[in-house]
Tab-separated table of C-alpha atoms in Angstrom:
chain	number	residue	atom	x	y	z
J	1	MET	CA	0.013	0.028	0.138
J	2	VAL	CA	1.725	3.020	-1.176
J	3	ASN	CA	0.452	6.432	-0.302
J	4	SER	CA	2.947	9.258	-0.934
J	5	GLU	CA	0.636	12.031	0.555
J	6	LYS	CA	0.651	10.145	3.842
J	7	ALA	CA	4.301	9.468	3.634
J	8	ASN	CA	5.152	12.662	3.222
J	9	SER	CA	2.609	13.941	5.947
J	10	GLY	CA	4.743	11.951	8.262
J	11	GLY	CA	1.792	11.269	10.102
J	12	CYS	CA	0.523	8.003	11.060
J	13	CYS	CA	-2.987	7.464	11.212
J	14	PRO	CA	-4.792	10.769	10.736
J	15	ALA	CA	-8.344	10.481	11.575
J	16	GLU	CA	-9.438	10.007	7.970
J	17	THR	CA	-7.390	6.746	7.454
J	18	ALA	CA	-7.999	5.486	11.103
J	19	SER	CA	-11.050	3.779	9.822
J	20	ASN	CA	-9.768	2.284	6.974
J	21	ASN	CA	-6.967	0.367	8.806
J	22	ALA	CA	-7.650	-2.713	10.677
J	23	GLY	CA	-4.312	-2.584	12.008
J	24	CYS	CA	-4.420	1.088	13.141
J	25	GLN	CA	-5.759	1.065	16.769
J	26	CYS	CA	-5.757	4.689	17.360
J	27	ALA	CA	-8.618	7.112	18.309
J	28	GLN	CA	-6.325	9.936	19.568
J	29	THR	CA	-5.328	12.950	17.283
J	30	SER	CA	-2.000	13.662	18.931
J	31	PRO	CA	0.572	15.282	16.598
J	32	PRO	CA	2.031	13.280	14.272
J	33	GLY	CA	5.706	11.871	14.971
J	34	ALA	CA	7.572	9.097	16.662
J	35	ALA	CA	5.868	9.132	20.167
J	36	ALA	CA	2.612	9.102	18.506
J	37	LEU	CA	3.708	5.809	16.001
J	38	LYS	CA	3.916	2.995	18.827
J	39	THR	CA	0.644	4.166	20.528
J	40	VAL	CA	-1.305	4.340	17.308
J	41	LEU	CA	-0.374	1.497	15.601
J	42	ASP	CA	-0.211	-2.153	16.570
J	43	ILE	CA	3.225	-2.495	17.127
J	44	LYS	CA	4.804	-4.279	19.458
J	45	LYS	CA	7.907	-3.019	21.486
J	46	VAL	CA	10.986	-5.351	22.149
J	47	SER	CA	14.254	-5.180	23.425
J	48	ALA	CA	17.400	-5.635	22.311
J	49	THR	CA	18.978	-7.639	24.830
J	50	LEU	CA	18.314	-11.440	25.311
J	51	SER	CA	16.830	-12.479	28.741
J	52	ARG	CA	18.239	-15.647	30.425
J	53	ASN	CA	15.137	-17.655	28.905
J	54	ASP	CA	15.801	-16.329	25.016
J	55	LYS	CA	19.581	-17.694	25.781
J	56	TRP	CA	18.347	-21.008	27.090
J	57	GLY	CA	15.709	-21.420	24.456
J	58	ALA	CA	18.284	-21.017	21.942
J	59	VAL	CA	20.287	-23.983	23.366
J	60	LYS	CA	16.893	-26.364	23.488
J	61	CYS	CA	16.553	-25.413	19.710
J	62	ARG	CA	19.956	-27.100	19.000
J	63	LEU	CA	18.870	-29.876	21.027
J	64	SER	CA	15.536	-31.194	20.371
J	65	SER	CA	12.227	-30.665	18.748
J	66	PHE	CA	11.573	-27.603	20.599
J	67	ARG	CA	12.435	-26.040	17.897
J	68	ASN	CA	9.718	-26.715	15.924
J	69	ASN	CA	7.529	-24.370	17.947
J	70	TYR	CA	9.542	-21.485	18.725
J	71	THR	CA	8.022	-18.571	17.148
J	72	VAL	CA	7.055	-14.797	17.868
J	73	ASN	CA	4.056	-13.644	16.378
J	74	PRO	CA	4.407	-11.952	12.767
J	75	GLY	CA	4.206	-8.249	12.309
J	76	LEU	CA	5.700	-4.997	13.140
J	77	TYR	CA	8.147	-4.448	16.081
J	78	ALA	CA	9.976	-1.250	17.618
J	79	VAL	CA	13.592	-1.985	18.604
J	80	GLY	CA	14.608	1.233	20.631
J	81	GLU	CA	12.707	4.410	19.476
J	82	PRO	CA	12.419	4.154	15.975
J	83	SER	CA	11.100	7.272	14.020
J	84	GLU	CA	9.721	7.708	10.795
J	85	ASP	CA	13.091	8.149	9.299
J	86	SER	CA	14.350	4.634	11.018
J	87	ASP	CA	15.544	1.638	8.741
J	88	VAL	CA	13.194	-1.517	8.637
J	89	PHE	CA	14.637	-4.723	9.066
J	90	VAL	CA	12.805	-7.872	7.863
J	91	SER	CA	13.048	-11.215	9.341
J	92	ALA	CA	11.533	-14.541	10.073
J	93	ASN	CA	9.263	-15.433	12.825
J	94	TYR	CA	11.504	-18.362	14.162
J	95	LYS	CA	12.466	-16.967	17.521
J	96	LEU	CA	16.025	-17.715	17.351
J	97	SER	CA	16.554	-15.513	13.905
J	98	PHE	CA	14.514	-12.897	15.291
J	99	ASP	CA	16.492	-12.763	18.431
J	100	LYS	CA	19.877	-12.927	16.462
J	101	LEU	CA	18.856	-9.765	14.666
J	102	ARG	CA	17.528	-7.786	17.734
J	103	SER	CA	20.123	-8.537	19.697
J	104	ALA	CA	22.322	-7.105	16.733
J	105	LEU	CA	20.372	-4.170	16.632
J	106	ALA	CA	21.604	-2.660	20.302
J	107	GLY	CA	21.778	0.631	19.972
J	108	ILE	CA	20.134	1.180	16.685
J	109	ASN	CA	16.530	2.513	17.048
J	110	THR	CA	14.944	0.243	14.181
J	111	TRP	CA	11.677	-1.281	13.102
J	112	VAL	CA	11.638	-4.990	12.273
J	113	LEU	CA	9.242	-6.407	9.897
J	114	VAL	CA	8.428	-10.322	10.905
J	115	LEU	CA	7.101	-12.416	8.276
J	116	ASP	CA	5.134	-15.284	9.086
J	117	THR	CA	7.423	-18.127	8.022
J	118	LYS	CA	5.935	-20.697	9.995
J	119	GLY	CA	8.651	-20.707	12.676
J	120	ILE	CA	11.389	-21.417	10.124
J	121	ASN	CA	14.844	-19.437	9.717
J	122	VAL	CA	15.172	-16.836	6.931
J	123	TRP	CA	17.319	-19.108	4.564
J	124	CYS	CA	14.922	-22.204	4.975
J	125	ALA	CA	11.924	-20.575	4.869
J	126	ALA	CA	13.141	-18.840	1.619
J	127	GLY	CA	13.825	-22.092	-0.106
J	128	LYS	CA	10.175	-23.371	1.170
J	129	GLY	CA	8.790	-20.530	-0.031
J	130	THR	CA	7.191	-18.782	3.221
J	131	PHE	CA	9.945	-16.042	3.519
J	132	SER	CA	8.479	-14.985	-0.170
J	133	THR	CA	7.863	-11.827	-2.496
J	134	GLU	CA	4.394	-12.492	-1.617
J	135	GLU	CA	4.457	-12.449	2.143
J	136	LEU	CA	6.513	-9.503	2.141
J	137	ILE	CA	4.167	-7.756	0.106
J	138	LYS	CA	1.238	-8.848	2.248
J	139	LYS	CA	3.114	-7.728	5.570
J	140	ILE	CA	3.874	-4.142	4.465
J	141	SER	CA	0.041	-3.717	3.825
J	142	ASP	CA	-1.143	-5.621	6.975
J	143	THR	CA	0.995	-3.835	9.382
J	144	ASN	CA	0.376	-0.345	7.462
J	145	LEU	CA	4.207	0.058	7.221
J	146	PRO	CA	3.653	2.978	4.843
J	147	LEU	CA	2.024	5.116	7.398
J	148	CYS	CA	4.891	4.610	9.919
J	149	VAL	CA	7.783	5.393	7.830
J	150	ARG	CA	8.685	8.314	5.466
J	151	HIS	CA	11.177	6.325	3.135
J	152	ARG	CA	10.835	3.469	1.207
J	153	ARG	CA	13.403	0.817	1.970
J	154	LEU	CA	13.649	-2.577	3.308
J	155	ILE	CA	16.786	-4.172	4.562
J	156	VAL	CA	16.300	-8.013	3.927
J	157	PRO	CA	19.090	-10.494	5.233
J	158	GLN	CA	20.880	-11.588	2.088
J	159	LEU	CA	19.895	-15.135	2.265
J	160	GLY	CA	16.468	-14.030	2.253
J	161	ALA	CA	16.990	-13.408	-1.544
J	162	VAL	CA	16.180	-17.148	-2.204
J	163	GLY	CA	12.524	-16.052	-1.601
J	164	ILE	CA	12.528	-12.493	-2.070
J	165	SER	CA	12.771	-10.890	-5.561
J	166	ALA	CA	13.529	-7.248	-5.009
J	167	TYR	CA	12.184	-5.917	-8.270
J	168	LYS	CA	9.190	-7.457	-7.500
J	169	VAL	CA	8.738	-6.229	-4.181
J	170	VAL	CA	9.435	-1.924	-5.047
J	171	LYS	CA	6.937	-2.684	-8.259
J	172	ALA	CA	4.094	-3.590	-5.878
J	173	THR	CA	4.779	-1.518	-2.886
J	174	GLY	CA	7.357	1.164	-3.783
J	175	PHE	CA	9.265	-0.557	-0.870
J	176	LYS	CA	13.195	-0.882	-2.282
J	177	VAL	CA	15.145	-3.685	-1.293
J	178	LEU	CA	18.270	-3.465	0.197
J	179	PHE	CA	19.759	-6.868	0.794
J	180	GLY	CA	21.650	-6.516	4.193
J	181	PRO	CA	24.897	-8.544	5.169
J	182	VAL	CA	24.341	-12.745	5.303
J	183	TYR	CA	25.208	-12.220	9.314
J	184	ALA	CA	23.003	-10.247	11.686
J	185	ALA	CA	26.202	-9.491	13.569
J	186	ASP	CA	27.545	-7.505	10.696
J	187	ILE	CA	25.005	-4.989	10.516
J	188	ALA	CA	25.937	-2.484	12.546
J	189	ALA	CA	29.283	-2.302	10.048
J	190	TYR	CA	26.864	-2.340	7.234
J	191	ILE	CA	25.082	0.803	8.092
J	192	LYS	CA	28.707	2.550	8.798
J	193	ASN	CA	29.852	1.173	5.339
J	194	GLY	CA	26.872	3.334	4.010
J	195	TYR	CA	24.204	0.330	3.735
J	196	LYS	CA	26.897	-1.544	1.451
J	197	ALA	CA	27.735	-5.178	2.278
J	198	THR	CA	31.572	-5.775	1.650
J	199	ALA	CA	32.460	-8.897	-0.230
J	200	GLN	CA	33.209	-10.328	3.336
J	201	MET	CA	29.963	-9.299	4.338
J	202	ARG	CA	28.047	-11.099	1.442
J	203	ALA	CA	29.827	-14.783	1.608
J	204	ILE	CA	28.683	-17.429	3.820
J	205	HIS	CA	31.350	-19.432	5.970
J	206	PHE	CA	30.843	-22.687	7.654
J	207	PRO	CA	33.543	-22.862	10.198
J	208	MET	CA	33.796	-25.734	13.058
J	209	ALA	CA	32.004	-24.017	15.609
J	210	ASP	CA	28.959	-23.813	13.455
J	211	ARG	CA	29.026	-27.155	12.381
J	212	LEU	CA	29.398	-28.372	15.910
J	213	VAL	CA	26.215	-26.628	16.953
J	214	LEU	CA	24.359	-28.406	14.075
J	215	THR	CA	25.350	-31.878	15.254
J	216	PRO	CA	22.897	-32.760	17.985
J	217	MET	CA	20.329	-32.767	15.881
J	218	GLU	CA	22.235	-35.156	13.445
J	219	ILE	CA	23.299	-37.578	16.183
J	220	ILE	CA	19.655	-37.733	18.373
J	221	PRO	CA	17.516	-38.496	15.755
J	222	MET	CA	19.954	-41.673	14.940
J	223	LEU	CA	20.420	-42.535	18.482
J	224	LYS	CA	16.721	-42.766	18.721
J	225	TRP	CA	16.954	-46.030	16.845
J	226	TYR	CA	20.062	-47.232	19.074
J	227	PRO	CA	17.525	-49.148	21.740
J	228	VAL	CA	16.033	-51.137	18.627
J	229	TYR	CA	19.481	-52.050	17.163
J	230	ALA	CA	20.670	-52.787	21.051
J	231	ALA	CA	17.872	-55.283	21.491
J	232	ALA	CA	18.305	-56.758	18.061
J	233	VAL	CA	21.896	-57.317	18.961
J	234	LEU	CA	21.218	-58.914	22.311
J	235	ILE	CA	18.732	-60.981	21.138
J	236	PHE	CA	20.721	-62.333	18.019
J	237	PHE	CA	23.980	-63.264	20.236
J	238	GLY	CA	21.908	-64.453	23.088
J	239	ALA	CA	19.146	-66.671	20.821
J	240	HIS	CA	19.891	-70.260	20.812
J	241	SER	CA	17.948	-73.224	19.845
J	242	THR	CA	17.822	-74.147	23.696
J	243	GLY	CA	16.511	-70.642	24.277
J	244	ILE	CA	17.891	-67.317	25.353
J	245	VAL	CA	21.223	-67.293	27.158
J	246	PHE	CA	21.981	-63.761	28.632
J	247	ARG	CA	25.332	-64.524	29.084
J	248	ASP	CA	26.001	-64.998	25.413
J	249	ALA	CA	23.703	-61.951	24.695
J	250	PHE	CA	26.066	-59.760	26.807
J	251	TYR	CA	29.251	-61.100	26.409
J	252	GLY	CA	28.771	-61.665	22.377
J	253	GLY	CA	26.807	-58.493	22.070
J	254	ALA	CA	28.773	-55.830	24.016
J	255	PRO	CA	31.495	-55.405	20.856
J	256	PHE	CA	28.385	-54.727	18.849
J	257	LEU	CA	26.827	-52.254	20.916
J	258	LEU	CA	29.900	-50.225	21.121
J	259	LEU	CA	30.734	-50.288	17.342
J	260	GLY	CA	27.130	-49.062	16.554
J	261	LEU	CA	27.645	-46.167	18.905
J	262	VAL	CA	30.833	-45.357	17.428
J	263	ALA	CA	30.159	-45.707	13.803
J	264	VAL	CA	27.023	-43.145	14.317
J	265	LEU	CA	29.149	-40.749	15.952
J	266	ALA	CA	31.892	-41.095	13.369
J	267	GLY	CA	29.363	-40.259	10.834
J	268	ALA	CA	27.212	-37.602	12.415
J	269	PHE	CA	29.947	-35.743	14.684
J	270	ILE	CA	33.436	-36.556	13.510
J	271	THR	CA	32.621	-36.114	9.635
J	272	PRO	CA	31.171	-32.636	10.317
J	273	ALA	CA	33.490	-31.447	12.850
J	274	PHE	CA	36.430	-32.371	10.319
J	275	LEU	CA	34.368	-31.817	7.167
J	276	PRO	CA	37.102	-29.974	4.978
J	277	VAL	CA	40.114	-32.199	6.031
J	278	ILE	CA	38.441	-35.429	5.532
J	279	PRO	CA	39.133	-36.661	1.627
J	280	PHE	CA	36.851	-36.706	-1.126
J	281	ARG	CA	33.964	-34.040	-1.973
J	282	ALA	CA	30.897	-36.687	-1.515
J	283	PHE	CA	29.624	-36.640	2.168
J	284	SER	CA	28.852	-40.589	1.712
J	285	LEU	CA	32.562	-40.995	0.889
J	286	LYS	CA	33.822	-38.866	3.960
J	287	GLY	CA	31.581	-40.602	6.138
J	288	TRP	CA	32.811	-43.985	4.786
J	289	ILE	CA	36.295	-43.127	5.262
J	290	ALA	CA	35.626	-41.606	8.971
J	291	GLY	CA	33.733	-44.831	9.867
J	292	LEU	CA	36.236	-47.129	8.563
J	293	LEU	CA	39.040	-45.089	10.588
J	294	ALA	CA	36.876	-45.460	13.730
J	295	MET	CA	36.456	-49.362	13.366
J	296	VAL	CA	40.209	-49.505	13.099
J	297	LEU	CA	40.902	-47.707	16.232
J	298	VAL	CA	37.737	-49.789	18.165
J	299	MET	CA	38.758	-53.065	16.755
J	300	LYS	CA	42.124	-52.714	18.460
J	301	LEU	CA	40.239	-52.766	21.808
J	302	ILE	CA	37.876	-56.255	20.827
J	303	SER	CA	39.385	-59.701	21.052
J	304	ALA	CA	39.590	-61.555	17.843
J	305	MET	CA	35.875	-62.358	16.353
J	306	PRO	CA	35.199	-64.971	13.728
J	307	VAL	CA	35.758	-64.467	10.030
J	308	SER	CA	31.839	-63.996	9.515
J	309	LEU	CA	31.481	-61.775	12.078
J	310	MET	CA	34.446	-59.731	10.764
J	311	VAL	CA	33.307	-59.470	7.500
J	312	PHE	CA	30.123	-58.069	8.888
J	313	THR	CA	31.716	-55.323	11.123
J	314	TRP	CA	34.088	-53.885	8.022
J	315	LEU	CA	31.131	-53.981	5.716
J	316	PHE	CA	28.232	-52.800	8.245
J	317	PHE	CA	29.492	-49.982	10.369
J	318	PRO	CA	31.441	-47.615	7.849
J	319	ALA	CA	28.025	-48.301	5.784
J	320	VAL	CA	26.135	-46.569	8.830
J	321	SER	CA	28.786	-44.134	9.398
J	322	SER	CA	28.572	-42.922	5.691
J	323	PHE	CA	24.624	-42.714	5.751
J	324	ALA	CA	24.844	-40.680	8.799
J	325	ALA	CA	27.235	-38.330	7.382
J	326	LEU	CA	25.275	-37.952	3.775
J	327	GLN	CA	22.259	-36.698	6.433
J	328	PHE	CA	24.451	-33.793	6.798
J	329	THR	CA	24.263	-32.460	3.193
J	330	GLY	CA	21.078	-30.933	4.820
J	331	SER	CA	22.705	-28.661	7.141
J	332	THR	CA	25.595	-27.375	5.199
J	333	THR	CA	26.067	-23.940	3.318
J	334	PHE	CA	27.216	-25.123	0.005
J	335	THR	CA	25.725	-28.254	-0.872
J	336	GLY	CA	23.170	-28.351	-3.721
J	337	MET	CA	20.439	-30.601	-4.510
J	338	SER	CA	21.739	-31.960	-8.273
J	339	GLY	CA	24.858	-32.691	-6.171
J	340	VAL	CA	23.199	-34.862	-3.308
J	341	LYS	CA	20.918	-36.493	-6.133
J	342	LYS	CA	24.184	-37.723	-7.752
J	343	GLU	CA	25.523	-38.764	-4.494
J	344	LEU	CA	22.575	-40.719	-3.468
J	345	ARG	CA	22.271	-42.679	-6.906
J	346	TYR	CA	25.937	-44.414	-5.650
J	347	ALA	CA	25.301	-44.111	-2.149
J	348	VAL	CA	21.922	-46.068	-2.014
J	349	PHE	CA	23.663	-48.631	-4.367
J	350	GLY	CA	26.381	-49.281	-1.694
J	351	TYR	CA	24.163	-49.408	0.752
J	352	VAL	CA	21.870	-51.999	-0.708
J	353	ILE	CA	25.132	-54.266	-1.338
J	354	ALA	CA	26.879	-53.825	2.375
J	355	GLY	CA	23.297	-54.468	3.780
J	356	ALA	CA	22.911	-57.516	1.749
J	357	ALA	CA	26.381	-58.778	2.481
J	358	SER	CA	26.074	-58.237	5.952
J	359	LEU	CA	23.101	-59.945	6.368
J	360	ILE	CA	24.546	-62.876	4.882
J	361	SER	CA	27.465	-62.539	6.859
J	362	LEU	CA	25.402	-62.920	9.827
J	363	ILE	CA	23.654	-65.821	8.463
J	364	LEU	CA	26.748	-67.698	7.890
J	365	TYR	CA	27.820	-67.061	11.465
J	366	LYS	CA	24.664	-68.026	13.292
J	367	SER	CA	24.514	-71.556	10.992
J	368	GLY	CA	28.261	-72.314	11.962
J	369	VAL	CA	29.667	-72.233	8.740
J	370	LEU	CA	32.091	-69.260	9.206
Y	1	MET	CA	34.653	-25.732	0.917
Y	2	ILE	CA	33.286	-27.232	-2.519
Y	3	TYR	CA	30.773	-29.943	-3.194
Y	4	LEU	CA	30.850	-32.038	-6.435
Y	5	ALA	CA	32.125	-31.048	-9.561
Y	6	GLY	CA	30.282	-30.328	-12.588
Y	7	VAL	CA	26.724	-30.954	-11.169
Y	8	ALA	CA	25.234	-27.516	-10.875
Y	9	THR	CA	22.392	-26.476	-13.187
Y	10	LEU	CA	23.657	-22.682	-13.250
Y	11	GLN	CA	23.018	-21.382	-16.443
Y	12	PHE	CA	23.757	-17.804	-17.257
Y	13	ASP	CA	22.689	-15.894	-20.509
Y	14	SER	CA	25.366	-13.023	-21.353
Y	15	ASP	CA	23.065	-11.522	-23.886
Y	16	ARG	CA	20.271	-10.901	-21.572
Y	17	CYS	CA	22.374	-9.397	-18.874
Y	18	THR	CA	22.090	-5.696	-18.302
Y	19	GLY	CA	24.994	-5.591	-15.602
Y	20	CYS	CA	22.724	-4.369	-12.752
Y	21	GLY	CA	24.880	-6.528	-10.363
Y	22	MET	CA	22.154	-8.099	-8.283
Y	23	CYS	CA	23.189	-11.601	-8.608
Y	24	ALA	CA	26.755	-10.533	-7.506
Y	25	GLU	CA	25.132	-9.011	-4.934
Y	26	VAL	CA	22.557	-11.554	-3.694
Y	27	CYS	CA	24.985	-14.944	-4.090
Y	28	PRO	CA	26.226	-16.317	-0.737
Y	29	HIS	CA	29.322	-18.106	-2.577
Y	30	GLY	CA	30.524	-15.374	-4.931
Y	31	VAL	CA	29.870	-17.068	-8.080
Y	32	PHE	CA	29.368	-13.861	-10.027
Y	33	ILE	CA	31.659	-11.247	-10.852
Y	34	MET	CA	30.997	-7.963	-12.604
Y	35	ALA	CA	33.334	-7.221	-15.106
Y	36	ASN	CA	32.982	-4.981	-18.461
Y	37	GLY	CA	29.583	-3.901	-17.565
Y	38	LYS	CA	28.211	-7.258	-17.326
Y	39	ALA	CA	28.148	-10.496	-14.790
Y	40	ASN	CA	30.416	-13.251	-15.416
Y	41	VAL	CA	30.307	-16.557	-13.900
Y	42	THR	CA	33.471	-17.486	-11.753
Y	43	ASP	CA	33.484	-20.916	-10.752
Y	44	LYS	CA	30.128	-22.818	-11.309
Y	45	ASP	CA	31.252	-25.484	-8.929
Y	46	LYS	CA	30.735	-23.095	-6.077
Y	47	CYS	CA	27.173	-22.830	-6.806
Y	48	MET	CA	24.800	-24.644	-4.381
Y	49	GLU	CA	21.938	-23.852	-6.622
Y	50	CYS	CA	19.821	-21.668	-3.617
Y	51	GLY	CA	18.145	-19.759	-6.526
Y	52	ALA	CA	18.719	-16.011	-5.209
Y	53	CYS	CA	20.592	-15.040	-8.441
Y	54	GLU	CA	17.400	-15.839	-10.571
Y	55	ASN	CA	15.015	-14.993	-8.553
Y	56	ASN	CA	16.857	-11.413	-8.348
Y	57	CYS	CA	17.493	-11.285	-11.731
Y	58	ALA	CA	15.005	-8.822	-13.369
Y	59	PHE	CA	15.923	-9.653	-17.130
Y	60	GLY	CA	15.620	-13.627	-17.130
Y	61	ALA	CA	19.267	-13.912	-17.822
Y	62	ILE	CA	19.815	-16.625	-15.299
Y	63	THR	CA	18.262	-20.054	-14.668
Y	64	VAL	CA	18.891	-22.683	-11.885
Y	65	THR	CA	17.116	-25.613	-10.556
Y	66	SER	CA	16.893	-25.159	-7.148
Y	67	GLY	CA	15.241	-27.326	-4.212
Y	68	VAL	CA	15.751	-28.902	-1.239
Y	69	GLY	CA	19.245	-30.177	-0.938
Y	70	CYS	CA	19.216	-32.824	1.878
Y	71	ALA	CA	19.702	-36.292	1.455
Y	72	SER	CA	16.361	-37.568	3.509
Y	73	ALA	CA	14.453	-35.243	1.512
Y	74	ILE	CA	15.584	-36.616	-1.905
Y	75	ILE	CA	15.456	-40.120	-0.483
Y	76	ASN	CA	11.663	-39.637	0.665
Y	77	GLY	CA	11.263	-37.866	-2.772
Y	78	MET	CA	12.497	-40.982	-4.480
Y	79	ILE	CA	10.220	-43.420	-2.200
Y	80	THR	CA	7.179	-41.385	-2.705
Y	81	GLY	CA	7.919	-40.415	-6.412
Y	82	GLY	CA	7.193	-36.547	-5.953
Y	83	GLU	CA	9.133	-33.615	-5.282
Y	84	PRO	CA	12.038	-34.018	-2.387
Y	85	SER	CA	10.486	-33.197	0.524
Y	86	CYS	CA	11.985	-33.546	4.255
Y	87	GLY	CA	8.337	-33.532	5.705
Y	88	CYS	CA	8.950	-30.499	7.457
Y	89	GLY	CA	6.493	-28.380	5.056
Y	90	SER	CA	4.413	-25.355	6.134
Y	91	ASP	CA	2.420	-27.160	8.338
Y	92	SER	CA	4.380	-29.333	10.642
Y	93	GLY	CA	7.259	-26.931	11.806
Y	94	ALA	CA	10.751	-26.851	11.187
Y	95	CYS	CA	13.764	-28.610	9.938
Y	96	CYS	CA	16.759	-28.251	7.583
C-alpha cells in the first residue's frame, strides 16, 4: 500500500485513514511523530537485550524438537525508539532468527518487520517459499508500514534473496529492497559502510563451531534407533535353539553395541567436525572413511572374532557412518540438490550391497559355517 | 569448501544481462563477478543452487534448478515418487 501523501505528511493514522486500517488502533489525534507512532499502530516494542530465557531457548533449539514451535508473532516491532526515518529490517518468525537480529540491533533505533515463515529461519523458509515476495508484500500492507515510515526502503537479510525478488517488491509496494549482510552481527558495520555490504559480508562461511552446533540434531535422531539396534544385537547373540542365554547375549553383543555407537558418532559428529580435511567431496565417501578409521581404532580394543563377524563389522559399520554423514548435506551452507541427487544414486546402491552382504555374513555366523 | 564438481544446473545468458549486479550481490558463494558491464560466472562448482540469483534477475538471464538439498528429503522423494520433501513443510514446523 503506497500513499505518498500520507507518507510525506509524516503522520500515522490521520483521522480520515484510521477507519480504513484494521491494524491502526488510534482514536487520538496527537501530533504525528515518533512518539505517537507506537501508540497508534499495533506495534510491539521489543528489547535488543536477550533474557536468560531467550538464551536457554536458543540452546534447546539446537538439541530437540523444541525448535519446531519456537515462534514469535508476525508483525511490526519497534527496537529502541524508531522514528519515521528509521530503517526497517525484515525477519522470519522463528524466534532464534528474530533474537539474533534484535540482539544485533542494540543501540540502533529500528523497525523489525516479521514475516510469517511458520517458525522456520530465513534461509530455509526462503527455500520453502514462506519467506517470500508475496508474504513481504502482504505484511507491508497488513502492518500499515507505509504509514509508519516516510522513506521507502527495507533491509532484507541477504540469504532471504532466495525467496524475495527485490524488483517485484518495489513494483508492488514502492519499497526498495536492500539486501543486508549474511550475518546479523555485521549489521552495524553494514550501516557504517553506507548500507553497502562488503564482499566479506556477502559470503557465507561454515567454520567448525557452526558445524558442531548442528551435530546434536544429527546424532539425536539417529540414536533414537539405538535401543532397537541394541535389542536386536542382544537377541541375535543370546538366542539359541535351546532358548535365550543371557551370558552370550551380553558377551557376544557388547562389542557390537560399542561399534554401533561409534559408527553413528563417526558419521554424525566426526565427519561434520573435520569436514574440510576428510578426503573426497561426496559426503557418503567422507563418512565411509571416517567410519573405517573409527573401526580400525575400536577393533584394537576388541578381542578376535570369527571371520563372518569380521566381514559384517567392516561392511556394516562404515556404511552406517556413511549414511549418517550423508544426512549432513541438509545442514551445510554449500551443498546443492543436483550434487546430493548424484551422490545418492551411488550411495544407495552401495548401502543395498553392504546391507545384503552383512545379512549373509550374519546368517553364516549363526549357522556356524564361518 | 566445494561440493561435487560439474553438477550445478546454473545457466547464465550473457546476452540478456544488463549488468545491474544483483546476482553478484545476492550470491552467498561469490559465483558472479561484475566485469566489463556484465556479470560473469567465476566458478560454477561453487554454486549451491539456492536460486537467489535467478529470483533477483529482472531480465531472465539466469536459470538454476533449486530445491531442497538434504539427502533424507531426496530419499523421501525417491520413495514417494514426488518432489524432494523433508516432511517439514509449512504445517509441521521446522527442519533443515
